[in-house]
CSV table of C-alpha atoms in Angstrom, one decimal:
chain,number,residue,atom,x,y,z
A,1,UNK,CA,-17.7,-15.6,-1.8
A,2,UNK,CA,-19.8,-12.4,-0.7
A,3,UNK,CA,-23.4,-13.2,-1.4
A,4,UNK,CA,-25.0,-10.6,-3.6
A,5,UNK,CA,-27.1,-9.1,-0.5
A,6,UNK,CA,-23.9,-7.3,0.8
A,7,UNK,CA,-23.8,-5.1,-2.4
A,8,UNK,CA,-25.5,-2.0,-1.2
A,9,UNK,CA,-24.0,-2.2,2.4
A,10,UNK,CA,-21.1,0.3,3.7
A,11,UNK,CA,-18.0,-1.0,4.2
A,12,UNK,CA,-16.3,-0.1,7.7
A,13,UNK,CA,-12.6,-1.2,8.5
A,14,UNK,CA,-12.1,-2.4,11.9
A,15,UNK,CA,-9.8,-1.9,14.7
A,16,UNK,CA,-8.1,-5.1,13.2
A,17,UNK,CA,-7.8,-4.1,9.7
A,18,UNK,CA,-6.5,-0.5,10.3
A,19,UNK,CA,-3.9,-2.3,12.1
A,20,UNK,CA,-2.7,-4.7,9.6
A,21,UNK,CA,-2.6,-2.0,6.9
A,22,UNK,CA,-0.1,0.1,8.9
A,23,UNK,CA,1.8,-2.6,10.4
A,24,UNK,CA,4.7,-2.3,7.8
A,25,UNK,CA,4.9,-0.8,4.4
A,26,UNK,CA,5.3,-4.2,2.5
A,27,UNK,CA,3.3,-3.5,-0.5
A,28,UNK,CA,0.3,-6.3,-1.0
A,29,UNK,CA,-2.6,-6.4,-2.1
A,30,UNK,CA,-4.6,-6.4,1.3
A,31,UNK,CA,-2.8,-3.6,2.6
A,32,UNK,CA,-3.4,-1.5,-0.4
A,33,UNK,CA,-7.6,-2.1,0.2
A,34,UNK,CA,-7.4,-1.5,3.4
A,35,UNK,CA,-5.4,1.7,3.2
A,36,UNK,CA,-7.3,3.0,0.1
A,37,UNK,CA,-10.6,2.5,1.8
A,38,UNK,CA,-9.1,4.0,5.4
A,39,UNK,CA,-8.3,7.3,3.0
A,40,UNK,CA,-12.0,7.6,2.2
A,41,UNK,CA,-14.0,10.6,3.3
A,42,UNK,CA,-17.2,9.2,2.2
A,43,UNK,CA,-18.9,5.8,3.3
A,44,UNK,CA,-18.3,3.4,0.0
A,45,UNK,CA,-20.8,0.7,-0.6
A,46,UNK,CA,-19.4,-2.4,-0.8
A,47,UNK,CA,-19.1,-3.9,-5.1
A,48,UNK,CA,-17.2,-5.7,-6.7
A,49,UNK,CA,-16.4,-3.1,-8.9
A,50,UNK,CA,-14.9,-0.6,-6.1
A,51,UNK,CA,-12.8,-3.6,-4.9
A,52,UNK,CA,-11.0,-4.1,-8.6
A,53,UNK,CA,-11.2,-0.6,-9.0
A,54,UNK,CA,-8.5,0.0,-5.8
A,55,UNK,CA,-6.7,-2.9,-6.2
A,56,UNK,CA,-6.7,-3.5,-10.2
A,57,UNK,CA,-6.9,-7.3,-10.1
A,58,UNK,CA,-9.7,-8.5,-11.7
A,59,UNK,CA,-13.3,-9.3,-10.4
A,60,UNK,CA,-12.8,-13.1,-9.1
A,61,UNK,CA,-9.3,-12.5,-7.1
A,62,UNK,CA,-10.7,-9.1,-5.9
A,63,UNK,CA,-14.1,-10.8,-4.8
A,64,UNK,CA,-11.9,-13.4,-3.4
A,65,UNK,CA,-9.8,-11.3,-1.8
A,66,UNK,CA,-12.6,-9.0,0.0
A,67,UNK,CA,-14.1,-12.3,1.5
A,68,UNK,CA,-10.9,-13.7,3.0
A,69,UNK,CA,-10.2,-10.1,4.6
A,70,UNK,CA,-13.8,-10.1,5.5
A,71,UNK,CA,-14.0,-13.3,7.4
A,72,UNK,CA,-10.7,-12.4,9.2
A,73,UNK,CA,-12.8,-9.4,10.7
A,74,UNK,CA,-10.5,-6.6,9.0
A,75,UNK,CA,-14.1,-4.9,7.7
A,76,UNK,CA,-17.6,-4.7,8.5
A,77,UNK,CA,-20.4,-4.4,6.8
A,78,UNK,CA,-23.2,-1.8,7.5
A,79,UNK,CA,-26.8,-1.2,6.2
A,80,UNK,CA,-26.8,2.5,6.7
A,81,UNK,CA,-23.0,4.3,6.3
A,82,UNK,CA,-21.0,5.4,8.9
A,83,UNK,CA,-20.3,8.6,9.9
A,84,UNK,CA,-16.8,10.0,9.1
A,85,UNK,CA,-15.4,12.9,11.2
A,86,UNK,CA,-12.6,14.8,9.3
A,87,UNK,CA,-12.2,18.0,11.5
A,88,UNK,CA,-8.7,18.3,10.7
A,89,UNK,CA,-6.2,15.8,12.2
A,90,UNK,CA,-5.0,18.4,14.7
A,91,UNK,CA,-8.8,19.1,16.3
A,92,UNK,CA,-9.2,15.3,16.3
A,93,UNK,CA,-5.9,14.2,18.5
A,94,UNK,CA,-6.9,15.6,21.8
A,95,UNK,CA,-10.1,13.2,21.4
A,96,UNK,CA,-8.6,10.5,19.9
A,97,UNK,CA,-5.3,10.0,21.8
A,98,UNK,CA,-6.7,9.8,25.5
A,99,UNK,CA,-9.1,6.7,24.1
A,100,UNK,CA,-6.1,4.8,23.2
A,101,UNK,CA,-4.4,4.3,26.6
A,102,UNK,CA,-5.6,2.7,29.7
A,103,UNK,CA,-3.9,6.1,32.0
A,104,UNK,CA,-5.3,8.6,29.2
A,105,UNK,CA,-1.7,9.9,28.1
A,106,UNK,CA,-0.6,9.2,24.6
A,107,UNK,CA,1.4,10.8,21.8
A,108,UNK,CA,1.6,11.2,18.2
A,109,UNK,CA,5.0,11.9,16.8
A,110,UNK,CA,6.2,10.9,13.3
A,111,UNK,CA,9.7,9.8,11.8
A,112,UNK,CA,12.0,12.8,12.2
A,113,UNK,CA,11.0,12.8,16.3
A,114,UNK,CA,8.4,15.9,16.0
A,115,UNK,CA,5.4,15.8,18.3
A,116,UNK,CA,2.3,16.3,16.5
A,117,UNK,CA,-0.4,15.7,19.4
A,118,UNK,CA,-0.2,14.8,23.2
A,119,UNK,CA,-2.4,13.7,25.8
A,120,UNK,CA,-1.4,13.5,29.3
A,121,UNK,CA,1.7,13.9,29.4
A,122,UNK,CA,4.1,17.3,29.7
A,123,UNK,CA,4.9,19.2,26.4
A,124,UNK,CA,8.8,18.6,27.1
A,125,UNK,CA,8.3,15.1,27.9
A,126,UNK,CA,5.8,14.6,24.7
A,127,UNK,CA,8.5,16.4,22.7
A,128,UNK,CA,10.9,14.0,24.6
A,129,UNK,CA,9.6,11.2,24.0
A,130,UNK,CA,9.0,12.1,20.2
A,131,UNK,CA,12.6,12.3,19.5
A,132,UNK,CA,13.1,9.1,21.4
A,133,UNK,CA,11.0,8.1,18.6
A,134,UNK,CA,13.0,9.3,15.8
A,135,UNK,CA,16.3,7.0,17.0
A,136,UNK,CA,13.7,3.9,17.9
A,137,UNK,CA,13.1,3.8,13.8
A,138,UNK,CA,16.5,3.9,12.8
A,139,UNK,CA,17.7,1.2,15.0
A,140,UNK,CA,14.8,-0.8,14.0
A,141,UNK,CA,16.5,0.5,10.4
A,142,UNK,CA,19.8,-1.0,11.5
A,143,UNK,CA,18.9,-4.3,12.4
A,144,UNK,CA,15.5,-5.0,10.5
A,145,UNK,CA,17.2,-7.7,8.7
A,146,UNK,CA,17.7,-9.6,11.8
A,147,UNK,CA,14.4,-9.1,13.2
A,148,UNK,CA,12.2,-8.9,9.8
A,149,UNK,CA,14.0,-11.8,7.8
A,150,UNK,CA,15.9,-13.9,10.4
A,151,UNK,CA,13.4,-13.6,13.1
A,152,UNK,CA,10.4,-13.0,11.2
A,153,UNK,CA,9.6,-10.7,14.1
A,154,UNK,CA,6.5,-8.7,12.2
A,155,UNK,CA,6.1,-5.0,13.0
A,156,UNK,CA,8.2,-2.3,14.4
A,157,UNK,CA,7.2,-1.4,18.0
A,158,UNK,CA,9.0,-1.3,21.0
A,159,UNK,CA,7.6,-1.2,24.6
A,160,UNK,CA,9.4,-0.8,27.8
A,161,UNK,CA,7.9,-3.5,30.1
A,162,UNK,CA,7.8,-4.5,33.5
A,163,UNK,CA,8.4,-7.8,35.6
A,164,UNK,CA,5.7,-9.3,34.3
A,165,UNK,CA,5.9,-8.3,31.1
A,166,UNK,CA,3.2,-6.1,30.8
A,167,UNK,CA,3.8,-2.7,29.0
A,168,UNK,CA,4.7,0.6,30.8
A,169,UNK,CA,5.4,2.3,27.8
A,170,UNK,CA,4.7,1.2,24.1
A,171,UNK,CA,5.8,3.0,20.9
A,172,UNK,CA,3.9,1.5,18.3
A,173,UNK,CA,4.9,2.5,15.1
A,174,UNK,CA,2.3,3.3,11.9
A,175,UNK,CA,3.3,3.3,8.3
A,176,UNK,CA,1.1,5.0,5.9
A,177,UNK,CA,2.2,4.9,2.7
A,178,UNK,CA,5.8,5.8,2.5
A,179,UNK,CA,5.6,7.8,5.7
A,180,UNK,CA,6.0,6.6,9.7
A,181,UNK,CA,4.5,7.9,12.7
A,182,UNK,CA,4.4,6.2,16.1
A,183,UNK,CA,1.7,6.2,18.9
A,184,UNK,CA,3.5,6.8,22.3
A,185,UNK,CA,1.0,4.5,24.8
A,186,UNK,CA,1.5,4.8,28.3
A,187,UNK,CA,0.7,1.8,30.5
A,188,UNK,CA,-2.0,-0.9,28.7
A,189,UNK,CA,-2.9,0.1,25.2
A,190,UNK,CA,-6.1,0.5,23.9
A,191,UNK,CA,-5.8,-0.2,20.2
A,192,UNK,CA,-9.2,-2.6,19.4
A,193,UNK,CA,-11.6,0.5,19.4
A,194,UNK,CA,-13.0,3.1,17.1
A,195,UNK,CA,-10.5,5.7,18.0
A,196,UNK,CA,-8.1,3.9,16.1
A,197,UNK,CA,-9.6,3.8,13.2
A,198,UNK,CA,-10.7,7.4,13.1
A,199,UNK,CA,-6.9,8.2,13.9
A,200,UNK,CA,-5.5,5.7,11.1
A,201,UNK,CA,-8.3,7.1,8.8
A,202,UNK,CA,-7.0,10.7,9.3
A,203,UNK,CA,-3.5,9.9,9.1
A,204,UNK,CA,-4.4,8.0,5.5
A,205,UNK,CA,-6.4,11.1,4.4
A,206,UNK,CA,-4.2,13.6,4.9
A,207,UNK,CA,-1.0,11.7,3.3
A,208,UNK,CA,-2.7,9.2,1.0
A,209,UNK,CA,-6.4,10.1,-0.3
A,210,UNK,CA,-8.6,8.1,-1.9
């Protein structure tokens, strides 16, 4: 369990956590945290109180449940809060999306195959790519019993890859809340960084809120 000294620091989801909570849309209790506290425009102190307060099970599991997340490394705890930037998801992409690829090009597309933000890359072939997108989700749709159930293959991305397996091109694919979007990555992807979070976070606020 969290020792009492952790009550008046901020809680801070990691690179890790943001992750997980958009991995699939499976509904549990972790991911529900996690995305709840992603959707927050304000640093929240860490209590037990906030944690059954989001998650509405009562003060031992939620306690219990914090720690385990905790100890995976899907949060951090901070003395002093962190910072949130919330300029407006469209003023924060062309910051954002460069961090997340080892070349600098990336894109941001959701479900139907729109582009919402590129980096790198040539509006026809982000808008390209973006509907390429759109019929990478409903294949995954087609055969997501095979892969989810039978295979237990977790997530929905796709990359193209070379001989050596390494990615040339990733489409890794977000849920928040009932909504998709996919991060086009070209070359080695860069996801274990702030800039995820703050892109996650943005994505959460403007279609979940806390």
């Amino acid at each position: 369990m969290l020792d009492e000294s952790y009550r008046n620091q901020y809680v801070q989801v990691t690179p890790a956590g943001a992750y997980y909570a958009t991995l699939n849309s499976a509904a549990d209790d972790a991911r529900t945290l996690l995305l709840q506290l992603l959707s927050a425009d304000i640093a929240l102190p860490y209590s037990n109180a906030l944690i059954t307060g989001i998650t509405g099970l009562s003060p031992e599991p939620a306690a219990e449940l914090f720690d385990r997340l905790y100890r995976k490394g899907f949060f951090e705890l901070f003395k002093q809060p962190t910072a949130i930037v919330d300029e407006g998801l469209e003023k924060m992409l062309p910051e954002l999306l460069p961090a997340l690829s080892s070349t600098g090009r990336a894109v941001l597309a959701d479900d139907q195959g729109f582009c919402l933000g590129c980096a790198g890359f040539e509006e026809p072939h982000a808008e390209a790519l973006s509907a390429l997108t759109a019929d990478l989700i409903m294949l995954y749709e087609r055969h997501h019993q095979l892969l989810d159930q039978q295979l237990g293959v977790d997530g929905e991305s796709w990359g193209l890859l070379d001989p050596l397996g390494q990615s040339q091109l990733g489409f890794w694919i977000v849920h928040i809340g009932s909504k998709k979007f996919a991060l086009i990555i070209d070359q080695t992807p860069q996801l274990n960084q702030a800039a995820m979070v703050e892109l996650l976070s943005a994505l959460a606020r403007r279609y979940i809120g806390f």
